[in-house]
XYZ file of C-alpha atoms in Angstrom:
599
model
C 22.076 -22.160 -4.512
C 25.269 -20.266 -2.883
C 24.262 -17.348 -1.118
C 27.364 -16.029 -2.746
C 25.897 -16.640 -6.168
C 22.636 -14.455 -5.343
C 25.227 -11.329 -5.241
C 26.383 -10.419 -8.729
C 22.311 -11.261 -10.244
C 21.186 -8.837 -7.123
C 24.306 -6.266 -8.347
C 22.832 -6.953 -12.181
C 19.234 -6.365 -11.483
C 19.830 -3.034 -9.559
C 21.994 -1.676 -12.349
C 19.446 -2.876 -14.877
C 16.579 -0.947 -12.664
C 18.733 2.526 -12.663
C 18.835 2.170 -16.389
C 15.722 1.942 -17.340
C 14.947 4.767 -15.295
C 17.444 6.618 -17.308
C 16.525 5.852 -20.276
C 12.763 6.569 -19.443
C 14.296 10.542 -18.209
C 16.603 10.462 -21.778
C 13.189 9.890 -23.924
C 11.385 12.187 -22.049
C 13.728 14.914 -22.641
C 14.244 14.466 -25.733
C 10.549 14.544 -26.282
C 10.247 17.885 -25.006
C 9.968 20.839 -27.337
C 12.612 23.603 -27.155
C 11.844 26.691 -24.845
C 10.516 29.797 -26.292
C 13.352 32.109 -26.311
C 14.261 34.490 -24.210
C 11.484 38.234 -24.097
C 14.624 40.293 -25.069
C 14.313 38.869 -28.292
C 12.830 40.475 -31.501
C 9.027 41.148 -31.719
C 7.093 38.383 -33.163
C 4.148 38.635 -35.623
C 0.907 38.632 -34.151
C -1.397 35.737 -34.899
C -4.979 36.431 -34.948
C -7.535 33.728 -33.420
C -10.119 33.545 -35.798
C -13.707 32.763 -33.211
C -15.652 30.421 -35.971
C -19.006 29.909 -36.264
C -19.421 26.190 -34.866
C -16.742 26.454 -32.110
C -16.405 24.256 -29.381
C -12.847 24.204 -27.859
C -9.850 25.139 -29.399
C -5.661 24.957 -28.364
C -4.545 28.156 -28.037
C -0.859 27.365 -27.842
C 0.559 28.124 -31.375
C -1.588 31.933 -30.705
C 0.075 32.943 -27.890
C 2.732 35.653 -27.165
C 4.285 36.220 -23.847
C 6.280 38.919 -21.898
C 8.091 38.698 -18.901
C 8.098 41.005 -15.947
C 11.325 41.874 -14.887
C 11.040 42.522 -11.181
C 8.547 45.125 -10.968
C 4.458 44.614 -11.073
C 3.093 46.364 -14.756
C -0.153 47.638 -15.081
C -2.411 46.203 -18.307
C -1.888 50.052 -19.783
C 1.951 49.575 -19.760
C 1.635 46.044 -21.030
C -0.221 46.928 -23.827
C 2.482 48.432 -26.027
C 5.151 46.124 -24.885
C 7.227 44.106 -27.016
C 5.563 39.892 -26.713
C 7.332 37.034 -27.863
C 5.368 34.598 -29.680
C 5.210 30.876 -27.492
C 7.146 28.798 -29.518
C 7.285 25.651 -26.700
C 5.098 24.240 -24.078
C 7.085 25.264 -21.126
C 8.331 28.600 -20.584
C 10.651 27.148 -17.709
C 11.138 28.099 -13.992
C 10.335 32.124 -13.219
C 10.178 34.366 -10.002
C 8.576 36.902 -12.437
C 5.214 37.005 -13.818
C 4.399 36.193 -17.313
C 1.929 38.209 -19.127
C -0.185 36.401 -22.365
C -1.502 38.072 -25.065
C -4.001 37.050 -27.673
C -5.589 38.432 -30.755
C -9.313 37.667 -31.277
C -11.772 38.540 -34.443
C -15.357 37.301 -34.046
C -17.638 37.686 -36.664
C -21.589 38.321 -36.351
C -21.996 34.697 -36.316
C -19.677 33.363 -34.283
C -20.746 32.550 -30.854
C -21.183 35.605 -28.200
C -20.163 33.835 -24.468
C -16.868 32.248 -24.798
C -14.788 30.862 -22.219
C -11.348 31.561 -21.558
C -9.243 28.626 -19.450
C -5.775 28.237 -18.425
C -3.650 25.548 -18.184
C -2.480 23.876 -14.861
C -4.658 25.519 -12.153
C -1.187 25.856 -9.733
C -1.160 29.573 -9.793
C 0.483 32.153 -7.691
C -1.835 34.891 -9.227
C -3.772 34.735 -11.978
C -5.795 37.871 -13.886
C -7.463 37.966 -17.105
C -8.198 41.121 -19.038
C -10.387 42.125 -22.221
C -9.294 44.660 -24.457
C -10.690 46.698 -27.502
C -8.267 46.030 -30.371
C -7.685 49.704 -31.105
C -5.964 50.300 -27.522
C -2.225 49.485 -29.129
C -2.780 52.801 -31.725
C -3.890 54.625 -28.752
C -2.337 56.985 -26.221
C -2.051 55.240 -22.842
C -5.161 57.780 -21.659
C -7.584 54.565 -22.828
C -6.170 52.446 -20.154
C -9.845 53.127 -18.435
C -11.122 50.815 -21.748
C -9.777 47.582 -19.965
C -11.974 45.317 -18.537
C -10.739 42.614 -15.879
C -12.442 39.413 -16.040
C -14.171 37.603 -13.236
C -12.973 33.557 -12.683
C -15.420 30.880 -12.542
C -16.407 29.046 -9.958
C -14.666 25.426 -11.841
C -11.091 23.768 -10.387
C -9.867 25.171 -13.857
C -8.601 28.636 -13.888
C -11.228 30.398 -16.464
C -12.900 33.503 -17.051
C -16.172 33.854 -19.346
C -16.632 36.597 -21.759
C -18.536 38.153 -24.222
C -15.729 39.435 -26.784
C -17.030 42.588 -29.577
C -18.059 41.873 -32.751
C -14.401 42.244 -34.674
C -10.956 42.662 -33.445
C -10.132 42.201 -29.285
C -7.520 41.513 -27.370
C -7.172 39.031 -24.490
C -4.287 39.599 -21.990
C -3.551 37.690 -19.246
C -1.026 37.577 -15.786
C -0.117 34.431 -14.355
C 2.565 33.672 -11.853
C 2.839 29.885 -11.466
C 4.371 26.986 -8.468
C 6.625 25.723 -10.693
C 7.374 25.907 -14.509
C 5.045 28.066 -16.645
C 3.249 25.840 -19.361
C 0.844 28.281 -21.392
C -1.712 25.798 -21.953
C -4.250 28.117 -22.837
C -7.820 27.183 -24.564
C -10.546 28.520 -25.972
C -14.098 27.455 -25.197
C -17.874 27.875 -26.382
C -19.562 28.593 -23.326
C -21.575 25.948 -23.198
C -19.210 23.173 -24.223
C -16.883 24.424 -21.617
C -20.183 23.409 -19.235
C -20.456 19.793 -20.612
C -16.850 19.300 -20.218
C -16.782 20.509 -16.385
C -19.104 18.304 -15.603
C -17.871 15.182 -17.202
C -14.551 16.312 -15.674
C -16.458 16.699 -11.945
C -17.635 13.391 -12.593
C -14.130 11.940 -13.404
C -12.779 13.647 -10.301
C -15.140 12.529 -8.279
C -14.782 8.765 -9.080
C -10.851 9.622 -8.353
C -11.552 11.163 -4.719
C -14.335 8.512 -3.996
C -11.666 5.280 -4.856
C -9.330 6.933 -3.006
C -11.354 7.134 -0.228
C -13.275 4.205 -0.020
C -9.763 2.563 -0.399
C -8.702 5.194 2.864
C -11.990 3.901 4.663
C -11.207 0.003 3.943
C -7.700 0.148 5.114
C -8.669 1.863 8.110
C -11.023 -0.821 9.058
C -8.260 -3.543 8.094
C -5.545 -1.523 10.440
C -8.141 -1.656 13.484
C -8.641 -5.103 12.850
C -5.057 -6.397 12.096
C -3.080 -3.700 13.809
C -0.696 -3.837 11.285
C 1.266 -0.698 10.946
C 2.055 -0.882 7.288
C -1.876 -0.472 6.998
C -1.257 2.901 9.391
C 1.453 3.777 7.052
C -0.939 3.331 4.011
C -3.717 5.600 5.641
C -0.673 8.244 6.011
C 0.623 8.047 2.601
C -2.736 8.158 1.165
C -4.012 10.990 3.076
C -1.390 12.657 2.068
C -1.734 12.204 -1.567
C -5.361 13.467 -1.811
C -3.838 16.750 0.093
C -1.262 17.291 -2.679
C -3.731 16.450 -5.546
C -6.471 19.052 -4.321
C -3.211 21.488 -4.457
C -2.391 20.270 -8.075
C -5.370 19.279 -9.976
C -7.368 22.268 -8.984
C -10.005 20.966 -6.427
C -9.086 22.816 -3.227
C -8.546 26.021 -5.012
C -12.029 25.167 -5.840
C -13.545 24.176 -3.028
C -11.318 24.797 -0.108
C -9.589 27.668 -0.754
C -11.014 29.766 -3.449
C -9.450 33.109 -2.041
C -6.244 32.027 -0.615
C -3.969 31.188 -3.536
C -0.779 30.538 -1.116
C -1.938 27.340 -0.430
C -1.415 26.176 -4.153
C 2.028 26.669 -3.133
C 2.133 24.494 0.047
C -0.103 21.905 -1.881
C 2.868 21.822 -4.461
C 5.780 21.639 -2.223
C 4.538 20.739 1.473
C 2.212 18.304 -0.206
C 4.268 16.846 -2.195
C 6.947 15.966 0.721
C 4.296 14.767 2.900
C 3.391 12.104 -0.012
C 6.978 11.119 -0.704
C 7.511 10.437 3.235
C 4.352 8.813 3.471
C 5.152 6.572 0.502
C 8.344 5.937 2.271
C 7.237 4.963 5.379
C 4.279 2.865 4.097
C 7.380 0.946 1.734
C 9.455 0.429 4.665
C 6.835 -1.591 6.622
C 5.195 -2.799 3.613
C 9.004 -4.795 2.501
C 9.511 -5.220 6.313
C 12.668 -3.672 5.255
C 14.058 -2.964 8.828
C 14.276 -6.565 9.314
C 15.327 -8.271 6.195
C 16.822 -5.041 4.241
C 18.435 -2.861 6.947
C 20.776 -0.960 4.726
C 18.126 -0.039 2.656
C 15.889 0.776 5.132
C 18.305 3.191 6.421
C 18.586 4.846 2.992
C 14.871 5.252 2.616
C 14.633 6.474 6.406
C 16.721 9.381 6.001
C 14.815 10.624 2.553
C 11.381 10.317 4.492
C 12.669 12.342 7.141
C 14.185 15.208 4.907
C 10.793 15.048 2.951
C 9.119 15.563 6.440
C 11.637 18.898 7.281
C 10.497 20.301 4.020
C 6.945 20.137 4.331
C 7.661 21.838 7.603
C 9.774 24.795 5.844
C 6.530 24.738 3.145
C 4.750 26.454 5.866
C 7.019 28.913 6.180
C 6.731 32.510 4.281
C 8.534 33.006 1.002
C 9.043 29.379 0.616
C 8.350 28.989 -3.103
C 12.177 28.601 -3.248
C 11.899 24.628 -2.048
C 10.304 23.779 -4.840
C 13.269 22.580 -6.913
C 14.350 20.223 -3.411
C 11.239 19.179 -3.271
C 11.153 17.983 -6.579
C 14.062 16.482 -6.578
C 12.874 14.522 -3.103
C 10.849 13.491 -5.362
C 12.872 11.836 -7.547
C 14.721 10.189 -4.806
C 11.677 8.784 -3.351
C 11.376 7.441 -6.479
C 14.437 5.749 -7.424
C 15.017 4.090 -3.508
C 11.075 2.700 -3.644
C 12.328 0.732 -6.941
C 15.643 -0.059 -4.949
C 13.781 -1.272 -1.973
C 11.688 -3.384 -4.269
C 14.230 -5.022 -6.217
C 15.935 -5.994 -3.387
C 12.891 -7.829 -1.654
C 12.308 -9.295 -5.000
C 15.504 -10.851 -5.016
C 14.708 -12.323 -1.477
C 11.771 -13.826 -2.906
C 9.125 -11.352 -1.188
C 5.923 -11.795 -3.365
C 4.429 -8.187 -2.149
C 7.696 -6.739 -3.562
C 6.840 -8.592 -7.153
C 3.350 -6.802 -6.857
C 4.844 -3.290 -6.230
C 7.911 -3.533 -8.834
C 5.111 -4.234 -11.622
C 3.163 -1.724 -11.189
C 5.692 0.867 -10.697
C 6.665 1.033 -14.026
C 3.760 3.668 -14.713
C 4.607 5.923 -11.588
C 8.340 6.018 -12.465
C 7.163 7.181 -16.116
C 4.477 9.862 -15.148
C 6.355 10.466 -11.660
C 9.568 12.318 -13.902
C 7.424 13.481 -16.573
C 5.441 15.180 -13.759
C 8.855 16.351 -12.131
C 10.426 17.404 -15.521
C 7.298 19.576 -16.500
C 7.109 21.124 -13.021
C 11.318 21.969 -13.710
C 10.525 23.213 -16.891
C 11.514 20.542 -19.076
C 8.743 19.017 -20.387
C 5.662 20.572 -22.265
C 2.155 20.220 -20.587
C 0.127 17.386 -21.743
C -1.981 14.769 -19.996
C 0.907 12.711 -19.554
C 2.869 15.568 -17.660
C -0.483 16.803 -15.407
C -3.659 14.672 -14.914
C -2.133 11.093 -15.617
C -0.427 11.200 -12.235
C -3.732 10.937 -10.132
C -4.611 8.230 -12.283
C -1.437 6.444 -11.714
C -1.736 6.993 -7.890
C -4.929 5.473 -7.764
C -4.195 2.270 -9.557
C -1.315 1.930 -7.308
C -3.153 2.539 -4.538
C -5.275 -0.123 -6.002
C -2.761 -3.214 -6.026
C -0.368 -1.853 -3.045
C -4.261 -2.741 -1.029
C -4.411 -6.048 -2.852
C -0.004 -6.240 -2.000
C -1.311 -5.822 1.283
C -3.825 -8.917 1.623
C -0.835 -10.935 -0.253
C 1.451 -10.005 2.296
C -0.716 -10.551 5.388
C -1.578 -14.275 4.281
C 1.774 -14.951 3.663
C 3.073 -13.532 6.742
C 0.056 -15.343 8.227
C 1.223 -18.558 6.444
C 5.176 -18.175 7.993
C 3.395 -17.552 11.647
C 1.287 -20.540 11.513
C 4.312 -22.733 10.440
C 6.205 -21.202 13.138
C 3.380 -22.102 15.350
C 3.469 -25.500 14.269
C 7.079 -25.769 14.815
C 6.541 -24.552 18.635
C 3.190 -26.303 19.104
C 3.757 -29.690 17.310
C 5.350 -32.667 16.982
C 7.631 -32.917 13.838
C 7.614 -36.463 13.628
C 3.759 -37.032 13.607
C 2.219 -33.947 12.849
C 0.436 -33.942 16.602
C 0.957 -31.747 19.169
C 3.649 -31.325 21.346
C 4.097 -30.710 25.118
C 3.059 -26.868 24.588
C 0.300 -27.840 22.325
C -1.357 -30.164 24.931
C -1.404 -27.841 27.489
C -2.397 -24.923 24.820
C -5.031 -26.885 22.994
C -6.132 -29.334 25.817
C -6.493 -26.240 28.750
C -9.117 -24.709 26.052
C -10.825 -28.101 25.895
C -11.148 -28.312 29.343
C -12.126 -24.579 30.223
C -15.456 -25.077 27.460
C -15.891 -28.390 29.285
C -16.180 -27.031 33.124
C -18.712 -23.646 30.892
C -20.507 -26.693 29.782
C -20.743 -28.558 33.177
C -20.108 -31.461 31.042
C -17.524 -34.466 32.125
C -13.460 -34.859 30.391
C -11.173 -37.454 30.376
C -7.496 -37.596 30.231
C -5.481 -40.656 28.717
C -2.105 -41.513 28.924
C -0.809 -44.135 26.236
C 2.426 -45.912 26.426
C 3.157 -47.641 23.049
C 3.798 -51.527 23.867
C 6.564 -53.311 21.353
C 8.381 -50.100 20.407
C 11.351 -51.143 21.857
C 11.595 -54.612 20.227
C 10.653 -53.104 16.730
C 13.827 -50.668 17.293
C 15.961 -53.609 18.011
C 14.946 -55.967 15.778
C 14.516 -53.409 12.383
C 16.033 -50.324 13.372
C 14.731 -46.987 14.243
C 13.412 -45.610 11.159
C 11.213 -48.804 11.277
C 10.312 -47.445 14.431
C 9.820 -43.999 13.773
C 7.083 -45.376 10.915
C 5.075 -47.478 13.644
C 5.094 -44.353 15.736
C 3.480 -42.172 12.936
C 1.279 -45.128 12.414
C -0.063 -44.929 15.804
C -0.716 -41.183 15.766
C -2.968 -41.562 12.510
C -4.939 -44.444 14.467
C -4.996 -42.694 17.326
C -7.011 -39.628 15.335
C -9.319 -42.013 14.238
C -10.145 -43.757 17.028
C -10.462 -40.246 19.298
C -11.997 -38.500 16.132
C -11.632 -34.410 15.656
C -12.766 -33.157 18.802
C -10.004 -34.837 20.781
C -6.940 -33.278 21.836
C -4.011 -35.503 20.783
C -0.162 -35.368 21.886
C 2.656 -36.886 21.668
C 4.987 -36.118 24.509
C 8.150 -37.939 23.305
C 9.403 -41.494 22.596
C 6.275 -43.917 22.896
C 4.619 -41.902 25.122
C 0.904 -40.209 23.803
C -1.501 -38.241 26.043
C -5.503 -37.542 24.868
C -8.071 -34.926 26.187
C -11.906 -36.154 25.579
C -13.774 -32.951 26.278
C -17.172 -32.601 26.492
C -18.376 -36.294 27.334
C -21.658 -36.798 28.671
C -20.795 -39.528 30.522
C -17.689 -40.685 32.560
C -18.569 -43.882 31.340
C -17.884 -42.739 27.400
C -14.122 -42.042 28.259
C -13.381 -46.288 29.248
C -15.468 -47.233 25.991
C -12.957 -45.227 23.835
C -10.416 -46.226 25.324
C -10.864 -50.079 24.355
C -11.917 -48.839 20.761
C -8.459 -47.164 21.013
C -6.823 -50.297 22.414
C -8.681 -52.444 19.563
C -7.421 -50.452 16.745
C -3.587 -50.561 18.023
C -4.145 -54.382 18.023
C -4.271 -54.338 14.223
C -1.338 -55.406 12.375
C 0.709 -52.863 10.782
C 1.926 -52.831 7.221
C 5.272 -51.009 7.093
C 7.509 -50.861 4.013
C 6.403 -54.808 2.774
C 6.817 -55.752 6.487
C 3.841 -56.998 8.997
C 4.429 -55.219 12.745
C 2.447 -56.056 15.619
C 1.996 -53.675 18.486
C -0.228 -52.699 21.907
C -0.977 -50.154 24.385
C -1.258 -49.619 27.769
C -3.805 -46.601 28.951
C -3.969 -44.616 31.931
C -7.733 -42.723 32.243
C -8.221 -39.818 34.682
C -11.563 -38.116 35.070
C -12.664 -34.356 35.327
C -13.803 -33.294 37.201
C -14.189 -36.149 39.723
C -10.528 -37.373 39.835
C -9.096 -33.554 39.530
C -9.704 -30.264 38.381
C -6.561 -28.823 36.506
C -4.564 -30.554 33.306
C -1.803 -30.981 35.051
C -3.368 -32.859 37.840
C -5.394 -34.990 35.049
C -2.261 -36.021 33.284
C -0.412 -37.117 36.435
C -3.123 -38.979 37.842
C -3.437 -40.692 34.132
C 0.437 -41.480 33.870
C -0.092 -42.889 37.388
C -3.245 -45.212 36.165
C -0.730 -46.220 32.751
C 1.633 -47.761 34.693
C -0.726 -49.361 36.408
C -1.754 -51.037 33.329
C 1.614 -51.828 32.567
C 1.415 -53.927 35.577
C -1.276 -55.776 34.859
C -0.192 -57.430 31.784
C -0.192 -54.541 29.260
C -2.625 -54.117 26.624
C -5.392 -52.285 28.843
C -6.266 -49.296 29.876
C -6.730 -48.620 34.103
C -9.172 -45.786 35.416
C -7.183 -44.224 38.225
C -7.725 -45.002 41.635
C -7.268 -43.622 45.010
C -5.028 -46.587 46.199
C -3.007 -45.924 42.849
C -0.975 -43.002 44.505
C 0.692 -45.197 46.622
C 2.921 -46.887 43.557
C 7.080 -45.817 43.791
C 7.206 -45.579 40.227
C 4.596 -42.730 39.584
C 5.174 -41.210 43.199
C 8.400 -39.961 41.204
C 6.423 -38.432 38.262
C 5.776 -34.295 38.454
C 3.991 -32.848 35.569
C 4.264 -29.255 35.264
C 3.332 -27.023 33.057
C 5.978 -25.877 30.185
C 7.333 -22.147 31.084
């Protein structure tokens, strides 16, 4: 096909790509639920949360009423009589303010006493709960000293146990949140709320162990292979497992239980770090720099912006670079699809692997981004599905990996066979004599063992051009080779160093003596008659035999000495082989030979 032709199907399939990612951001969007309105509005009903008897978790959502701060930090006693808005979506949208949550509670006598109390995504800025008797709102604000704050548990969820009267309380709660605020509140038996932290541990630690077993295996694959796209996937994943402890609740459970501000830098520094990573492991992953330089440059630039803003994330009052970050984001997401179209279309298997299973990412990756904007409500699609989705890619980019070091594997050794061996007859070349046959002959001298050199001229070729033409040569001389790896058998080193001309290293002989007997089995076999396209060909050899180490001690010595010993051979009626000689050096014709090896 035209490389012209590949343009408009490349032009198609890129178009078709941004589509479907649009589409994917259209369905979301219109999947989300319309925002509560704004806290100026009229006072809603309160809806009373009835505790029953054989409780075990309950959505709090449709319960809830919020208020927004407006600037200034409230006290619970001023709170208390202000006017709530009932929660009439799942996200409350993008807000420098605080949001305070109110909820009505009635237990009876036999409803359970401990009950636990847990918010929604654990990516707080501050986060207090407090327990109020129901009888507070008819009061004066001189019962502020009735309300109770509520101690967190120790769990990567944000949740406070309590033991609520018997009748009418009130829960109230201030959270400031990275990113959009998504009341997810729920309602828990105390001891269900145990069970399911320790299934959940017991998911998250599967997550965290995958991830860094997979962290451990690449590591050993990159000091092994030195291949930077496995550094770049050590990078990228590394940074991933810093920005889910920031999101999913772990560090603020284990690594930072009293300093909340690094939720923040989890959310935004975290993220950036991830998105560069990703970048930089795509870019050497797709070898982009070299076959894709255009996009290369595009996803360059991205990874180093995402780089400056986890920087900034360090810096004080930087909850502002959220929204850039998010959107950095996006871009990383978009340009990794790009990039992987594009190596498709150049017929890069790794970039088949990555496309496929990016179709998950790209549809948890912006309903991740959209929830954290405020557009989308909080569900496990939106929140916990992303670490999920990471994993599993993590999963086939390592197995993309393996496919793309065989293959690149596969294009070297065919580029090694191009430089090392004969096209014609599959044996080695010039280079691949002195390559192969040096390594012979360095075991031999370790083993204090005896080597032979040969030197075969092909006898007839000449006459079978004439007479039939050169392919019908060409087929005699591929002929040969095949006879000649039979008669030398596997541990011989055989070349053919142009025209008629073949040279043989026998390493490792026992005896001198072993060399001259395979050379008149080789002799014997290029006696036979050759079949060629319906036609009978007859052929000879002459051979040339030099001995290490008591003729010489280097290869290039060996193979003078041998070409010196051939023509000797020739002389002598062809159709023999000749050890070398002393007395041999004296002969014009091989006085003018100088075998060196190639640069």
């Amino acid at each position: 096909m035209h490389p012209l032709s590949l343009r408009p199907r490349r032009s198609e399939l890129l178009r078709t790509v941004i589509v479907l990612q649009a589409v994917m951001l259209l369905v979301l969007m219109m999947a989300a639920p319309v925002r509560a309105a704004d806290a100026s509005g009229a006072d809603q009903r309160p809806m009373v949360v009835l505790v029953p008897q054989d409780l075990r978790h309950r959505n709090l959502q449709d319960s809830l009423q919020f208020f927004r701060e407006n600037g200034k930090r409230l006290a619970p006693a001023a709170v208390a009589e202000a006017r709530f808005q009932a929660v009439n979506g799942g996200n409350l949208g993008l807000s420098e303010n605080a949001l305070w949550v109110r909820l009505f509670l009635y237990r009876s006598a036999l409803s359970p006493e401990h009950l636990v109390l847990q918010l929604g995504r654990p990516v707080w800025r501050e986060a207090q709960a407090y327990l109020l008797p129901a009888d507070l709102f008819q009061a004066s604000s001189e019962r502020a000293a009735g309300i109770g704050q509520l101690d967190a548990l120790h769990s990567r969820y944000t949740a406070y146990a309590f033991q609520p009267p018997e009748g009418p309380s009130v829960l109230l709660v201030r959270v400031a949140q990275y990113g959009a605020l998504t009341p997810q509140f729920h309602l828990w038996e105390e001891r269900a709320f145990h069970r399911h932290t320790v299934d959940d541990a017991l998911l998250q630690g599967l997550f965290y162990g995958m991830v860094v077993a997979l962290l451990i295996y690449n590591a050993f694959l990159f000091l092994s292979t030195q291949d930077r796209a496995y550094f770049a996937y050590i990078l990228w994943q590394a940074a991933t497992v810093f920005y889910m402890l920031a999101i999913s609740g772990i560090g603020q459970h284990q690594l930072w239980p009293n300093a909340l501000v690094w939720n923040g830098i989890g959310q935004v520094g975290g993220l950036a770090l991830m998105c560069a990573g990703g970048l930089y492991f795509i870019r050497a992953y797709l070898l982009l720099s070299r076959h894709a330089p255009r996009t290369d440059l595009a996803l360059q630039i991205v990874q180093w912006l995402a780089i400056t803003l986890s920087v900034a994330a360090l810096l004080p009052n930087s909850e502002w670079l959220l929204v850039p970050a998010q959107l950095i984001a996006a871009a990383t997401l978009v340009l990794i699809a790009w990039a992987a179209a594009v190596r498709w279309q150049q017929r890069f298997m790794p970039a088949v692997i990555l496309l496929l299973s990016l179709f998950p990412l790209l549809i948890v990756g912006f309903a991740n981004i959209g929830r954290t904007l405020g557009w989308f409500p909080e569900t496990f699609l939106t929140a916990d599905a992303l670490q999920w989705v990471l994993v599993f890619l993590a999963l086939l980019l390592t197995y993309g990996l393996s496919v793309r070091v065989a293959q690149l594997r596969e294009r070297a050794t065919r580029l090694q066979d191009l430089l090392l061996k004969d096209p014609l007859t599959g044996l080695l070349n010039r280079n691949g004599l002195f390559d192969s046959g040096q390594r012979q002959l360095d075991r031999t001298r370790d083993s204090q063992a005896f080597a032979a050199v040969l030197w075969l001229d092909l006898d007839g070729l000449k006459r079978i051009n004439d007479q039939f033409g050169h392919a019908a040569g060409d087929a005699l001389i591929q002929a040969t080779a095949a006879r000649l790896r039979e008669a030398f058998g596997p541990d011989a080193v055989c070349a053919r160093l142009g025209g008629d001309e073949f040279a043989v290293v026998l390493p490792n002989l026992p005896a001198p003596r072993l060399a001259e007997d395979l050379a008149r089995h080789a002799l014997e076999r290029l006696r036979a008659p050759y079949a060629l396209s319906g036609q009978e060909f007859r052929a000879s050899g002459s051979i040339g035999v030099a001995l290490y180490p008591p003729h010489a001690q280097t290869l290039e010595e060996l193979l003078r000495l041998a070409d010196v010993a051939m023509y000797r051979a020739k002389a002598l009626g062809r159709d023999t082989y000749v050890v070398w000689e002393a007395e041999m050096d004296a002969d014009l014709q091989a006085s003018l030979f100088q075998f060196t090896r190639p640069a």
